[in-house]
Coordinates of C-alpha atoms in Angstrom, one line a residue:
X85 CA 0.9 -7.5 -56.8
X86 CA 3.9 -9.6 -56.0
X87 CA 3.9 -13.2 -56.7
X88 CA 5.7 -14.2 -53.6
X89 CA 2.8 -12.6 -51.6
X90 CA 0.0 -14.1 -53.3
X91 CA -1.8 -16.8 -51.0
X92 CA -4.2 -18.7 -52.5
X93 CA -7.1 -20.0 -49.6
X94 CA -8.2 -23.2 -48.7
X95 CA -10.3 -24.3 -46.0
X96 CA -8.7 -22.8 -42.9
X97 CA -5.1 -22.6 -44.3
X98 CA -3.3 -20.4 -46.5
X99 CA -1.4 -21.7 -49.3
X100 CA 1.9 -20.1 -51.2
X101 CA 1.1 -19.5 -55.0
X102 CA 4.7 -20.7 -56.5
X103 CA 5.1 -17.8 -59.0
X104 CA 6.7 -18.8 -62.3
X105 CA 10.3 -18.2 -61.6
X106 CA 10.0 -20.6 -59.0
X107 CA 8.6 -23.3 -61.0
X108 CA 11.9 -22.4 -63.3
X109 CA 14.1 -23.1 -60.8
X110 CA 12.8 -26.3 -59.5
X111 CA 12.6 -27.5 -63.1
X112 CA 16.4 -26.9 -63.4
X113 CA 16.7 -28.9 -60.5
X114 CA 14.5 -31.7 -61.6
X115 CA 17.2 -31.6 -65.1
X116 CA 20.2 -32.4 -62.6
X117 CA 20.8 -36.1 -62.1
X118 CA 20.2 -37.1 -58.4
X119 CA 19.5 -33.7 -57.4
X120 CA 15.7 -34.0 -59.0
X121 CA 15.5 -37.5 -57.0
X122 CA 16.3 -35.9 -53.4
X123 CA 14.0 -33.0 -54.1
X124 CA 11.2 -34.8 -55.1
X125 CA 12.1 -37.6 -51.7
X126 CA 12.2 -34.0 -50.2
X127 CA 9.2 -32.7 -51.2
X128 CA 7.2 -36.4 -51.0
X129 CA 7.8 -37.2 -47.7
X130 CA 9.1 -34.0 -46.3
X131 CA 7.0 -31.7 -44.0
X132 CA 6.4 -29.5 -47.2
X133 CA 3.2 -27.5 -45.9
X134 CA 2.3 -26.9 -49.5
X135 CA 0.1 -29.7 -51.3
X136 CA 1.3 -28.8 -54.6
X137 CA 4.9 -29.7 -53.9
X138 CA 3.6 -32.8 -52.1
X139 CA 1.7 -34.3 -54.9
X140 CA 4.1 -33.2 -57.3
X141 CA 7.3 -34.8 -55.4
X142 CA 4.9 -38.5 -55.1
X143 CA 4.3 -37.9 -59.1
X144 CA 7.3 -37.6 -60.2
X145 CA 8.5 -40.7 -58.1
X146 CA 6.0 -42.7 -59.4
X147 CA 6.8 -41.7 -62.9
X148 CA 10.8 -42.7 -61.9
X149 CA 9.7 -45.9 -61.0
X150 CA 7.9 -46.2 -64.2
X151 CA 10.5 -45.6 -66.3
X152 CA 13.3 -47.8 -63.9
X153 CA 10.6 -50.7 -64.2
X154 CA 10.5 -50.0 -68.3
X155 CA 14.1 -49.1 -68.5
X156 CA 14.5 -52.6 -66.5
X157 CA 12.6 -54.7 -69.3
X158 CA 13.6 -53.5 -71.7
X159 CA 17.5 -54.2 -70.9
X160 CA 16.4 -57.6 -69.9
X161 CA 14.6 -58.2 -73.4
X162 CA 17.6 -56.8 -75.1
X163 CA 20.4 -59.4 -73.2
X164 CA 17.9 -62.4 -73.7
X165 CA 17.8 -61.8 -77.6
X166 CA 22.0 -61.3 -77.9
X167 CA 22.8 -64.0 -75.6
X168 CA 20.3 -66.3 -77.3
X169 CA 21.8 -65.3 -80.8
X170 CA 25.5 -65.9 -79.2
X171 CA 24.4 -69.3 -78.1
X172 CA 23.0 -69.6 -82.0
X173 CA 26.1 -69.1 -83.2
X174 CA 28.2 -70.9 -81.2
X175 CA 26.1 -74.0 -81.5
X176 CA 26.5 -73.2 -85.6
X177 CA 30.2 -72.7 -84.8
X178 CA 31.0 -76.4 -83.3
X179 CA 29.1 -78.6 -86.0

């Protein structure tokens, strides 16, 4: 039986099984910068009749955002503590 053919049902619609090498694909995607952003805006908000795609384009933004919001914090933590060490030593410097 061919992957591509398999349909998996539920309720009154028919859903596409995405067979392995499509999930390979789409994970090569997701490892190109940008790229893996517009195909998972794509596949968010899209028309993408497939729920699986849907929910896994809105998880994967959320997890971006996570890591923007961490990323963000971090960087902020990290300029405090050198620019309050510069200040240190230039206060050190002028007595």
């Amino acid at each position: 039986m061919d992957n591509q053919e398999v349909y998996r049902q539920s309720g009154d619609q028919q859903q596409h099984v995405i067979s392995v090498g499509e999930w390979v694909l789409y994970l090569f995607l997701f490892s190109l910068p940008l790229i893996n952003i517009i195909m998972l805006c794509i596949w968010a908000f899209g028309n993408e009749p497939n729920p699986t795609k849907s929910n896994f384009g809105k998880a994967g933004l959320i997890w971006i955002a996570i890591g923007i919001v961490i990323y963000l914090i971090l960087m902020f933590t990290v300029f405090s503590f050198f620019s309050t060490a510069f200040n240190e030593m230039n206060q050190m410097q002028t007595m």
